[in-house]
XYZ file of C-alpha atoms in Angstrom:
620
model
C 0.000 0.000 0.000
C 1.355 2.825 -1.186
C 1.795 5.643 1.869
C 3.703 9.107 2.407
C 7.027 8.571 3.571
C 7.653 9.386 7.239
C 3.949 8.306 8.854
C 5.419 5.931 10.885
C 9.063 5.122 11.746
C 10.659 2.082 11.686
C 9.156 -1.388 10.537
C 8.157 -5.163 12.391
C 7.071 -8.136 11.535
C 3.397 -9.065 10.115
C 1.396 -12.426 9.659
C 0.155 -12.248 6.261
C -3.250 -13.808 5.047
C -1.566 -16.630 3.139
C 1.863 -17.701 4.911
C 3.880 -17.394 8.334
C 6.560 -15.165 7.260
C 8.153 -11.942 8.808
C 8.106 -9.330 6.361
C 9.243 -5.527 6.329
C 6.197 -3.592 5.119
C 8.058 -0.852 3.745
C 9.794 -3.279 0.919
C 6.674 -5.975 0.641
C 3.779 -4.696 2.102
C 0.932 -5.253 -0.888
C -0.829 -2.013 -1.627
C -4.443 -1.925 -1.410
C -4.925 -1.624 -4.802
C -2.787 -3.933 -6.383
C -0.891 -3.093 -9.511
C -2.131 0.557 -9.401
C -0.343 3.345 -8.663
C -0.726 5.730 -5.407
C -3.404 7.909 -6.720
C -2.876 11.733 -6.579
C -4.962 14.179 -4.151
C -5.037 17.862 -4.695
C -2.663 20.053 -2.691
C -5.344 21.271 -0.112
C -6.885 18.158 0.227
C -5.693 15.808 3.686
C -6.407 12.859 4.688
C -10.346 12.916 6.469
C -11.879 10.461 9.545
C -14.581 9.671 7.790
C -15.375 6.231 9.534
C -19.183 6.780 10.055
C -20.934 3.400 8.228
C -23.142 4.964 5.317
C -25.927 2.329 5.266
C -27.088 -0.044 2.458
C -25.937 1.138 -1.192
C -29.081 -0.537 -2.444
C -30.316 2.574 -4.795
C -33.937 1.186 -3.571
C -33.209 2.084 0.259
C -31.606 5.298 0.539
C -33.019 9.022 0.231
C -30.116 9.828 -2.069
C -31.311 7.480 -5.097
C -34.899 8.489 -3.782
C -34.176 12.198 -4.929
C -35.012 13.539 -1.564
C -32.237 15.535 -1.893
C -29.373 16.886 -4.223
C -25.851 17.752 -4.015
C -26.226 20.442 -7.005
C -22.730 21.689 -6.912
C -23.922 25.286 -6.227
C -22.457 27.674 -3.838
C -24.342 30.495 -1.534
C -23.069 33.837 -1.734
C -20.517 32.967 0.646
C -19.231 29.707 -1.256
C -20.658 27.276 0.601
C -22.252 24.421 -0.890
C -25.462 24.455 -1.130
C -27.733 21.146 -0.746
C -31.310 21.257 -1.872
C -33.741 18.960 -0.051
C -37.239 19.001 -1.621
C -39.981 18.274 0.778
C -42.653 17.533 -1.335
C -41.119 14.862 -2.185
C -43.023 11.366 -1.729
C -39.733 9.971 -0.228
C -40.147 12.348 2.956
C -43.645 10.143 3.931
C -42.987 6.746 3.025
C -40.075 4.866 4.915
C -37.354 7.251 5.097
C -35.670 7.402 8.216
C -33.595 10.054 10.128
C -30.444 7.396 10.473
C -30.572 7.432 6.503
C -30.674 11.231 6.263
C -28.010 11.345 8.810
C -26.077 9.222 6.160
C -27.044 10.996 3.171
C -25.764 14.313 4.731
C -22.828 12.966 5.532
C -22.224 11.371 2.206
C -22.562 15.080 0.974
C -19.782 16.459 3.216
C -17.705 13.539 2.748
C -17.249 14.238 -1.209
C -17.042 17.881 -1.867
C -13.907 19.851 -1.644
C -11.353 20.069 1.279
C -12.065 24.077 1.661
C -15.390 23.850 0.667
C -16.155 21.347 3.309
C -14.383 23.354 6.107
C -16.665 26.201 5.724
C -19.373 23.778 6.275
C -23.170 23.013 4.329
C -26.017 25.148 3.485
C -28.966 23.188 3.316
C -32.026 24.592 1.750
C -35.788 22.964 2.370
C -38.439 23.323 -0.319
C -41.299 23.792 2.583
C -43.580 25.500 0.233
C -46.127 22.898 0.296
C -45.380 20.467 3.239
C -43.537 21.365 6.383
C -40.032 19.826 7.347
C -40.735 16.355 9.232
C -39.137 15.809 12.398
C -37.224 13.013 11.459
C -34.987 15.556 9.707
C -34.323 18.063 12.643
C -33.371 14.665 14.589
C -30.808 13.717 11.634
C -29.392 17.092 12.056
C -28.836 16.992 15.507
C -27.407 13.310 14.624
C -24.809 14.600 12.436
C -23.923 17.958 14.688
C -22.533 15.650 17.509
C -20.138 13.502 14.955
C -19.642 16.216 12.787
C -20.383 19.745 14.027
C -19.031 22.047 11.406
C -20.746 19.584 8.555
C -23.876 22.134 8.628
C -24.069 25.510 9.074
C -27.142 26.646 8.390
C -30.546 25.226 7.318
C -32.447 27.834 5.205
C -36.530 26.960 5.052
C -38.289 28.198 1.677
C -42.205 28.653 2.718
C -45.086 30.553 1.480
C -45.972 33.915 3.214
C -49.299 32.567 4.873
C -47.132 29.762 5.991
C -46.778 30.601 10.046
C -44.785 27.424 10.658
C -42.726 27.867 13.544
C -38.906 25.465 12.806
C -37.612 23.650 15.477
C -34.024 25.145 16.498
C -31.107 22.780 16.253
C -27.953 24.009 18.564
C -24.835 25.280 16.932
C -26.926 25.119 13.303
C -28.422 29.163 12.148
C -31.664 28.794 10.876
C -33.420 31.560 8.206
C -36.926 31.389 6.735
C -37.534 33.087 3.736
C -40.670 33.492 2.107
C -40.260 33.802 -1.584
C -37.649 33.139 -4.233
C -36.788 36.456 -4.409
C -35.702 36.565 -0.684
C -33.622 33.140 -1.715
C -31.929 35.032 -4.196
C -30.557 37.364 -2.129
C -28.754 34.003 0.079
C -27.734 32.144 -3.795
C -27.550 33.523 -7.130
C -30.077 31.709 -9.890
C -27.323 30.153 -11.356
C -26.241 28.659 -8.013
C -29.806 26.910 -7.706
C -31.544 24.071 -9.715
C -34.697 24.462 -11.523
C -36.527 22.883 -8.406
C -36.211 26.351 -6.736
C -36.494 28.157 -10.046
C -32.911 28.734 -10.616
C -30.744 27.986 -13.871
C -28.427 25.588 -12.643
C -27.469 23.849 -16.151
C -26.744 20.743 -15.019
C -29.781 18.771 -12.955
C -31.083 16.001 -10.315
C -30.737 13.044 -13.472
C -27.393 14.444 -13.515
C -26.395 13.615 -10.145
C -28.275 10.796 -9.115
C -26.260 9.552 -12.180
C -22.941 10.276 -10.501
C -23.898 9.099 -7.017
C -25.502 5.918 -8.128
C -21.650 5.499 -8.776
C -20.077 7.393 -6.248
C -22.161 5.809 -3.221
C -21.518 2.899 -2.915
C -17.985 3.046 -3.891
C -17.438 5.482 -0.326
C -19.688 3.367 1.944
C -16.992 0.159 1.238
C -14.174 3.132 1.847
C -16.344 4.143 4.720
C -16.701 0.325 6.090
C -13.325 -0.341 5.341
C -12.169 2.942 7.300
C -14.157 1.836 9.970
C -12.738 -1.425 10.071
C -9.389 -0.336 9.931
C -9.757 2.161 12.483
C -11.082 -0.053 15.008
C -8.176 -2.421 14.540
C -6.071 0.502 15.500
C -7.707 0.932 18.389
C -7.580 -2.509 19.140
C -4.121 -2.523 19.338
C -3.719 0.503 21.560
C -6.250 -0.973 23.783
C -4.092 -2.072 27.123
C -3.439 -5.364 27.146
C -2.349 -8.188 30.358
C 0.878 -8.655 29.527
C 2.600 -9.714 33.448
C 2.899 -13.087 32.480
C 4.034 -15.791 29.582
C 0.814 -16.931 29.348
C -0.891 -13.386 29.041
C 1.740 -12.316 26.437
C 1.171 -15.210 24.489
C -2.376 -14.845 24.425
C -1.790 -11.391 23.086
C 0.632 -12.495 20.362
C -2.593 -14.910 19.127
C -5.328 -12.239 19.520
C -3.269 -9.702 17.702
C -2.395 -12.177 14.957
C -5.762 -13.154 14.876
C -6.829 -9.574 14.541
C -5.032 -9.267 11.598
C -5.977 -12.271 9.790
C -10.048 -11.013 10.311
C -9.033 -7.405 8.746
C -6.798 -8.361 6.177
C -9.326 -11.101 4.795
C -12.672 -8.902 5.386
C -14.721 -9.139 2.168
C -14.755 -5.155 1.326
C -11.580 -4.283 1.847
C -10.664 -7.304 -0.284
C -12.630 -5.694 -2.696
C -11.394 -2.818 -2.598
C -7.271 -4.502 -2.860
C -8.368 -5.715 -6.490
C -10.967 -3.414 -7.443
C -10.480 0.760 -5.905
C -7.766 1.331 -8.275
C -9.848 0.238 -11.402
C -12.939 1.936 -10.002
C -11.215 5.332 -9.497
C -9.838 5.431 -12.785
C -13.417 4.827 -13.868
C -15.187 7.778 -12.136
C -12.108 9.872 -13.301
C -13.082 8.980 -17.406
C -16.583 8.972 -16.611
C -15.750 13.033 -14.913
C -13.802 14.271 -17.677
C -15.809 12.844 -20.403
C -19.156 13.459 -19.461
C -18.593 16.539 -16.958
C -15.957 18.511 -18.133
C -17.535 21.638 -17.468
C -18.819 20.722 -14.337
C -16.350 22.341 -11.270
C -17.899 20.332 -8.579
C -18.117 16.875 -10.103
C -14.182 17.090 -10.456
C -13.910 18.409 -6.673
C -16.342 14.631 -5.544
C -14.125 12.551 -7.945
C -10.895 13.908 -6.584
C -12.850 14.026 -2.707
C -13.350 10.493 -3.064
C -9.849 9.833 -4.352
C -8.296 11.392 -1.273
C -10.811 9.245 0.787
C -9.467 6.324 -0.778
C -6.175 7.646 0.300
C -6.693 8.249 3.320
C -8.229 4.331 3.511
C -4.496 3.349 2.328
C -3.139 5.463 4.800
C -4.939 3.485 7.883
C -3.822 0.571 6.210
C -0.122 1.300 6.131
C -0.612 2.338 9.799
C -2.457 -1.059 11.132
C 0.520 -3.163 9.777
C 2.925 -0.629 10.901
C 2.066 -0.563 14.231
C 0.914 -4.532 14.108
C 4.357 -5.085 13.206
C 5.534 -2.972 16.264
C 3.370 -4.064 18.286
C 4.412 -7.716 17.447
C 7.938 -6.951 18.110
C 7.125 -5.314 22.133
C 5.133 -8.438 22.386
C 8.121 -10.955 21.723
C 10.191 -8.776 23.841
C 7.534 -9.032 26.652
C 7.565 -13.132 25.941
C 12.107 -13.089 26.591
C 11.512 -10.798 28.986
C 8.532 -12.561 30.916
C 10.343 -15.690 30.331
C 13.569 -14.544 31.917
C 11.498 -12.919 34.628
C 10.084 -16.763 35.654
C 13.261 -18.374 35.720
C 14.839 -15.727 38.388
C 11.241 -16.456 39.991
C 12.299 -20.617 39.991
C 15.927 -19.473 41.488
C 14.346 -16.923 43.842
C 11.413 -19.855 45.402
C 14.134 -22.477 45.396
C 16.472 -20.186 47.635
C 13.262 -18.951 49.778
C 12.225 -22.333 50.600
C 14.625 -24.721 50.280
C 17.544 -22.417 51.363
C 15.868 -20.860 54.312
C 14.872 -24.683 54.971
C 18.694 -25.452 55.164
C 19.643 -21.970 57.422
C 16.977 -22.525 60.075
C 17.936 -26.222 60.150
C 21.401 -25.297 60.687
C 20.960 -22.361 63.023
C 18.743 -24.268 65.728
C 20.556 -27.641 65.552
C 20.614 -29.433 69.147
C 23.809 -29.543 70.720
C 25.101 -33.110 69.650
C 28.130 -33.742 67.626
C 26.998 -36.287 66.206
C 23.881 -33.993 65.120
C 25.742 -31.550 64.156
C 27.979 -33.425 62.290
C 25.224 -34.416 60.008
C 23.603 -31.220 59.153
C 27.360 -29.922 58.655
C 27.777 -32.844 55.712
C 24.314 -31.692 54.831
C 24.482 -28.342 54.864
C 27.633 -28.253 52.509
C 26.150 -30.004 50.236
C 23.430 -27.539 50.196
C 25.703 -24.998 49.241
C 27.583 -26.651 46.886
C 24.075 -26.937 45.062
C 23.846 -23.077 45.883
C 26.382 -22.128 44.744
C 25.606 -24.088 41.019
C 22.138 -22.490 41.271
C 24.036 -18.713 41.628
C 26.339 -19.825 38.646
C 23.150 -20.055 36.439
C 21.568 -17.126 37.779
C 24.511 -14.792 36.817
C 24.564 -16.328 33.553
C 20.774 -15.027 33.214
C 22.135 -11.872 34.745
C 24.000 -11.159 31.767
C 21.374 -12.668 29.056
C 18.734 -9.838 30.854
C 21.515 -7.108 30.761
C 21.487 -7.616 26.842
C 17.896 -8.106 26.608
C 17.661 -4.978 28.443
C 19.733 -3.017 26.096
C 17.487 -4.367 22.920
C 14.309 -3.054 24.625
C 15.917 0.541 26.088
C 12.629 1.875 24.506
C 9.883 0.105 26.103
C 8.749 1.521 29.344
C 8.320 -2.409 31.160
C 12.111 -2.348 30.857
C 12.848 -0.216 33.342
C 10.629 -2.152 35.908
C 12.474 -5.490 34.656
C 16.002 -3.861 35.505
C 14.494 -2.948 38.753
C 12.927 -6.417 39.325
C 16.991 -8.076 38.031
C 18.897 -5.786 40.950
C 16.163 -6.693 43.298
C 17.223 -10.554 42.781
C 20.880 -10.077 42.525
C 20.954 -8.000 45.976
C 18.827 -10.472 47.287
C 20.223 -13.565 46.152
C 24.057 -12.050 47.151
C 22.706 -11.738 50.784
C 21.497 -15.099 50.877
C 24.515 -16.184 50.196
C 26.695 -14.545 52.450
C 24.457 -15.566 55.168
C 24.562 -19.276 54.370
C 28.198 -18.840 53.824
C 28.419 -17.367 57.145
C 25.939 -19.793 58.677
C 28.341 -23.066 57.034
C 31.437 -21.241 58.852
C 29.502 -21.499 62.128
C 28.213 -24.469 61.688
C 32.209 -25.745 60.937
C 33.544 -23.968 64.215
C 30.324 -25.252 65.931
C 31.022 -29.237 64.895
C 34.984 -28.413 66.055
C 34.003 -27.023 69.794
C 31.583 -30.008 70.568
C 33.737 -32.287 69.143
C 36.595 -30.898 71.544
C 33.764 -30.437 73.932
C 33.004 -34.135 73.683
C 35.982 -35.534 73.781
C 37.049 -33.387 76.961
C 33.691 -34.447 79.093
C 33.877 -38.024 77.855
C 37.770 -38.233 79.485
C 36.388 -36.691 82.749
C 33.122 -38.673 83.066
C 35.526 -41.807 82.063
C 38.166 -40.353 84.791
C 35.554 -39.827 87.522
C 34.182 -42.742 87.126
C 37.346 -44.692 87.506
C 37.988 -42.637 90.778
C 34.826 -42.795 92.607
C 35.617 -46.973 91.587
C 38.870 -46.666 93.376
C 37.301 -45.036 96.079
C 34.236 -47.491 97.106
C 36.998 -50.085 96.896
C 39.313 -48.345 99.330
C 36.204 -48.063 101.754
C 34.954 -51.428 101.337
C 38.482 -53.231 102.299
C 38.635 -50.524 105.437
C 35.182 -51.657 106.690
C 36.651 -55.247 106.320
C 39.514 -54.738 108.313
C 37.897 -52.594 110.537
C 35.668 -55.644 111.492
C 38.417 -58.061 111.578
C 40.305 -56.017 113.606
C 37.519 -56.007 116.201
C 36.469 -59.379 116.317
C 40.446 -60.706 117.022
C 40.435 -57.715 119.996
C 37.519 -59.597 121.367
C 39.030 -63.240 120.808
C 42.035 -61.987 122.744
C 40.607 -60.191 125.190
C 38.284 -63.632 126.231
C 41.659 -65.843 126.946
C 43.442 -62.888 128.750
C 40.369 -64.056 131.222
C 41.882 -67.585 132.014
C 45.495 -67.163 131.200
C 47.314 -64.491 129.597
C 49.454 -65.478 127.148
C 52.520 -63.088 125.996
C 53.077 -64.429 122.703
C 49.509 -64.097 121.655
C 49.271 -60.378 123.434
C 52.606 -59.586 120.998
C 50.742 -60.955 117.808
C 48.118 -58.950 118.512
C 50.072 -55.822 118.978
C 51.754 -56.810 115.834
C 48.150 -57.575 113.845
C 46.966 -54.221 115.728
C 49.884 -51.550 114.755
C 50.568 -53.358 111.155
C 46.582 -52.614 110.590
C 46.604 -49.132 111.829
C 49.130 -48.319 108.924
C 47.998 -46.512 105.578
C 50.260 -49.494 103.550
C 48.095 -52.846 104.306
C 47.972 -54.956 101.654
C 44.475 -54.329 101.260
C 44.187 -50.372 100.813
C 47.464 -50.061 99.724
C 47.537 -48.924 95.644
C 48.649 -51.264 93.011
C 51.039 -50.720 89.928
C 47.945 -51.163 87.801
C 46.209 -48.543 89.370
C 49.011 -45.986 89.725
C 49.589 -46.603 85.867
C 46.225 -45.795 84.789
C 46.569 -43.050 86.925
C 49.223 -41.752 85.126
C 47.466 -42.739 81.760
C 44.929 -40.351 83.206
C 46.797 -37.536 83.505
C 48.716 -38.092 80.154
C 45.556 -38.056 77.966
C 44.249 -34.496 80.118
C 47.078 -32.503 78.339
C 45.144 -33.159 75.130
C 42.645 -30.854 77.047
C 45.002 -28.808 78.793
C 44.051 -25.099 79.712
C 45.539 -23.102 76.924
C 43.205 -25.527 74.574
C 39.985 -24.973 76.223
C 41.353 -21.511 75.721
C 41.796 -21.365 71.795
C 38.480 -23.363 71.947
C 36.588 -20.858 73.908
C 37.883 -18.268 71.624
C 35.878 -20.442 68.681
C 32.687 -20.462 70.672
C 32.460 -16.446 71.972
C 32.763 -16.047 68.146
C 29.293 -17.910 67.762
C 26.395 -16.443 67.407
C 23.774 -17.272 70.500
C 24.920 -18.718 73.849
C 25.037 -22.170 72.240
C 28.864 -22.519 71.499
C 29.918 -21.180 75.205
C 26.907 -23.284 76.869
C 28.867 -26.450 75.061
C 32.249 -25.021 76.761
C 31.253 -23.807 79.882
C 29.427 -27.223 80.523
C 33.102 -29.405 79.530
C 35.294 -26.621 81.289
C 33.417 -27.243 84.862
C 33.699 -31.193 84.457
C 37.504 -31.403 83.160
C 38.300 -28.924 86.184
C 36.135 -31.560 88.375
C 38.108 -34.755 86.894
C 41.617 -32.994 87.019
C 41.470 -31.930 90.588
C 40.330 -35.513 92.087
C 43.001 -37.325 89.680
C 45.414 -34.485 91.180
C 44.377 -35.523 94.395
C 44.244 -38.980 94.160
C 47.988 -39.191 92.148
C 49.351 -36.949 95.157
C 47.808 -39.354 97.969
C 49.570 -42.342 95.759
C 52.931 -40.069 95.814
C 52.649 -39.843 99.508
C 52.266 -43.563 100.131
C 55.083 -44.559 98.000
C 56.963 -42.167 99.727
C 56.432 -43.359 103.443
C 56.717 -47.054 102.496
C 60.252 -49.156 103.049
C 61.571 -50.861 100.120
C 59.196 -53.528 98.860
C 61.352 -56.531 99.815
C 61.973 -55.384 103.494
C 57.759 -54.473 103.541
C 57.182 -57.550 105.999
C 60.523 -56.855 108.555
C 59.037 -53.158 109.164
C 57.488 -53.862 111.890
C 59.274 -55.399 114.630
C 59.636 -56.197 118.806
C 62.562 -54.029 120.025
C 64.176 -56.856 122.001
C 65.910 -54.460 124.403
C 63.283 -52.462 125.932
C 61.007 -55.755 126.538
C 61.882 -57.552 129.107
C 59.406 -60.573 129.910
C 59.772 -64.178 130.825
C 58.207 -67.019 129.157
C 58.615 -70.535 129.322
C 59.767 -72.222 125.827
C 58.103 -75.495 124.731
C 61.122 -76.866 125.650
C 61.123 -76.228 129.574
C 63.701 -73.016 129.222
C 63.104 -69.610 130.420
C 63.315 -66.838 127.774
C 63.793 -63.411 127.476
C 62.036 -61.754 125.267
């Protein structure tokens, strides 16, 4: 279609009526009229919105073919056209309606010149036998809403003993005149047809001649104005376009759109056929109506009509094709914008899952050893899941760049920093959260270790000790029951070798080194084991550990240390004690082969007789 360069800038892709493929309309776009050249318009003349539907072009159902009225080419004394509308015509009382007036009207604006039809209509009404009928004052008011410079005033022709009183229509002058003469002084003679006595050389026959041509060659143009023009609203209507799905259905509606205009019967028509037709009415104009001003000015009226139908053509695909190319943006973009949503849920569910997890872990090492082997696994699949996102980073940063020009773009770079912030500070926190979680499994572990020795060390002790008491209570007894034995035969005979025996029992028990509480070399070696494995846990440790656990967020990590600190300190002072008691024993004790000749009678101080089995007196 051929259109003035510059209407539109820039060019997209269209589906055509007959195959899939992307085209640039300014190098293949088929003109309306195919095979026929752009047709010429006269200098003043400009494209018109005439998009109001004209009715049937059946010459058997409108006023115009009717001869209701005629557009006689005339001009009032100020050069505006003047339409005649004869009201004792038979056409006023049978089924003519005010929507068809309304039509014929604006069939007569539509066609006469550019700067004739700015100055608007003069419409003179034969009401010299029957009086306007209402239908017409409603058709005027019709066509001063859509169009209200069309008319601009409505001149009534009556008979002096006429006192018919018009209706007024707003924004239109109305005049009565009573007599030809009075006419005259609105339009010269030659201005008016032979209907109102003028000399007009050229009559009704004449036009209804033209228009039977004319009409229904402008109500297709009309329809197909019409059609056009609601397309382009169409497309300017706002449209859901937040999601794949909505931009998709877009793309289909819009292609769909096109496929109804583009194949609509009339402007089909009018592709093979408006060229042909116009080159028709031009003959038929300067064959038969050379001398005729006005019938040029229609011809050439309805030429730039057909223009301006080419025009709204050009401008449908144009912005179709634009509008097509913001929609596949919106798809990439839309697109993009679901798989950051994917990345974003993943990271608000299952991350936060993993964080929480980690950050209210009980205080077992074993536990903790688990979600630690989970937990970096986690991130490892983080961390692949941040790899792709910054590749989709970059794709949106160039997708970004292609649609600079499209106001959703600045919303999407909005919506991309909003996900790379967010997605960084995730990150950093689970990072943070995995290096806790490390120094965490390292201070129970310690923690562990150190309160299993001392629970394993206490235990051992508080053993050692219920032995010691249990051999003391035995001896004790022992002790007390041979005191009493003795003490019986001192009754019937005292006997001085079973009173030293005793002494020797009695001192020899009261010693700390009886074979029964004394300490073994097993138990002062596991003793010493003991103390060996505590400087694995030795103060300067628990130290560098505690260090670890203040770093911790929460109480948890000193609540782990505090609780070992208090126990080792427990176990290490009894096994302090208990090695020191050994140290003393060993100390006080003879040499282990002379353990049975410590204790002894000093011969020198005793001095007491006894008899020997043998009949000899001894001193003892």
């Amino acid at each position: 279609m051929a259109v003035p360069d510059g209407d539109q800038p820039g060019s997209a892709s269209i589906t055509s009526r007959n195959s899939q493929q992307t085209q640039k309309p300014s190098q293949t776009d088929t003109p309306l009229v195919a095979g026929t050249q752009k047709t010429s318009r006269p200098p003043s003349a400009r494209p018109r919105p005439d998009h109001l539907p004209l009715g049937s072009p059946d010459p058997g159902a409108h006023p115009l073919y009717l001869g209701v009225a005629s557009l006689t080419g005339g001009r009032d004394r100020t050069g505006r056209a003047v339409v005649e509308l004869y009201g004792d015509h038979p056409g006023w009382r049978t089924a003519v309606t005010s929507q068809e007036i309304f039509q014929m009207l604006l069939y007569f604006h539509s066609i006469t010149r550019t700067e004739i039809r700015d100055s608007g209509m003069t419409l003179v009404f034969d009401a010299r036998k029957t009086n306007p009928q209402p239908h017409l004052y409603k058709a005027l008011m019709t066509l001063q809403e859509q169009r209200p410079q069309a008319v601009s005033s409505l001149v009534l022709l009556v008979d002096k003993e006429n006192n018919f009183r018009p209706e007024r229509c707003p924004g239109i002058q109305t005049d009565i005149v009573t007599s030809v003469k009075s006419l005259l002084k609105l339009a010269e003679a030659s201005q008016l047809s032979s209907h109102l006595d003028g000399t007009l050389s050229h009559g009704n026959v004449d036009w209804k001649e033209l228009h039977q041509k004319l009409f229904p060659f402008v109500y297709d143009l009309h329809v197909a104005s019409s059609l056009l023009l609601r397309a382009i609203s169409k497309l300017e209507e706002p449209r859901r376009t937040d999601t794949v799905q909505g931009v998709q259905q877009c793309m289909i509606d819009q292609r769909t759109l096109m496929r109804d205009v583009l194949e609509d019967s009339r402007l089909v028509s009018l592709q093979r056929e408006g060229g042909a037709i116009l080159a028709r009415l031009r003959k038929e104009r300067d064959l038969k109506y050379p001398h005729c001003e006005d019938f040029s000015d229609a011809v050439d009226s309805v030429t730039g009509l057909y223009n301006h139908v080419e025009e709204q053509a050009h401008v449908l695909v144009q912005r179709s094709n634009v509008s097509l190319e913001h929609l596949e943006y919106l798809l990439q973009l839309r697109e993009m914008e679901g798989h950051f949503t994917q990345i974003q849920q993943w990271f608000n569910e299952e991350g936060e899952h993993h964080l929480l997890e980690a950050e209210s872990v009980e205080d077992s090492g074993d536990r903790m050893e688990q979600i630690l082997n989970s937990f970096t696994g986690f991130l490892i699949e983080a961390n692949d899941r941040r790899h792709h996102a910054m590749s989709l980073v970059s794709e949106a940063e160039q997708l970004q760049q292609r649609g600079i020009s499209y106001p959703e773009t600045e919303a999407f770079r909005d919506f991309v920093c909003t996900f790379k912030s967010g997605l960084e500070d995730f990150l950093c926190r689970a990072e943070a959260c995995g290096r806790e979680l490390q120094i965490m499994v390292n201070v129970c572990d310690f923690c562990e270790q150190a309160t299993a020795l001392a629970s394993e060390c206490i235990d051992y002790l508080d053993q050692c000790q219920s032995r010691i008491h249990a051999v003391q209570d035995l001896e004790s007894a022992s002790q007390v029951k041979q005191r009493d034995t003795l003490l019986q035969n001192q009754d019937s005979s005292p006997n001085i070798a079973s009173l030293c025996q005793f002494d020797i029992h009695t001192e020899q028990g009261s010693h700390p080194a009886t074979t029964g509480v004394s300490p073994s070399c097993t138990d002062s070696s596991i003793l010493q084991a003991f103390h060996d494995r505590f400087q694995q846990f030795s103060p300067e440790k628990f130290q560098e550990v505690k260090a670890q656990a203040s770093f911790l967020q929460g109480s948890r990590g000193m609540r782990v240390w505090n609780f070992a600190w208090l126990r080792c300190q427990e176990a290490w002072q009894q096994l302090q004690e208990r090695m020191q008691n050994v140290d003393e024993v060993y100390h006080q004790q003879p040499d282990s082969s002379s353990w049975c000749e410590g204790h002894f009678v000093d011969v020198v101080s005793t001095n007491v007789q006894t008899t020997s089995p043998g009949g000899h007196n001894l001193v003892v």
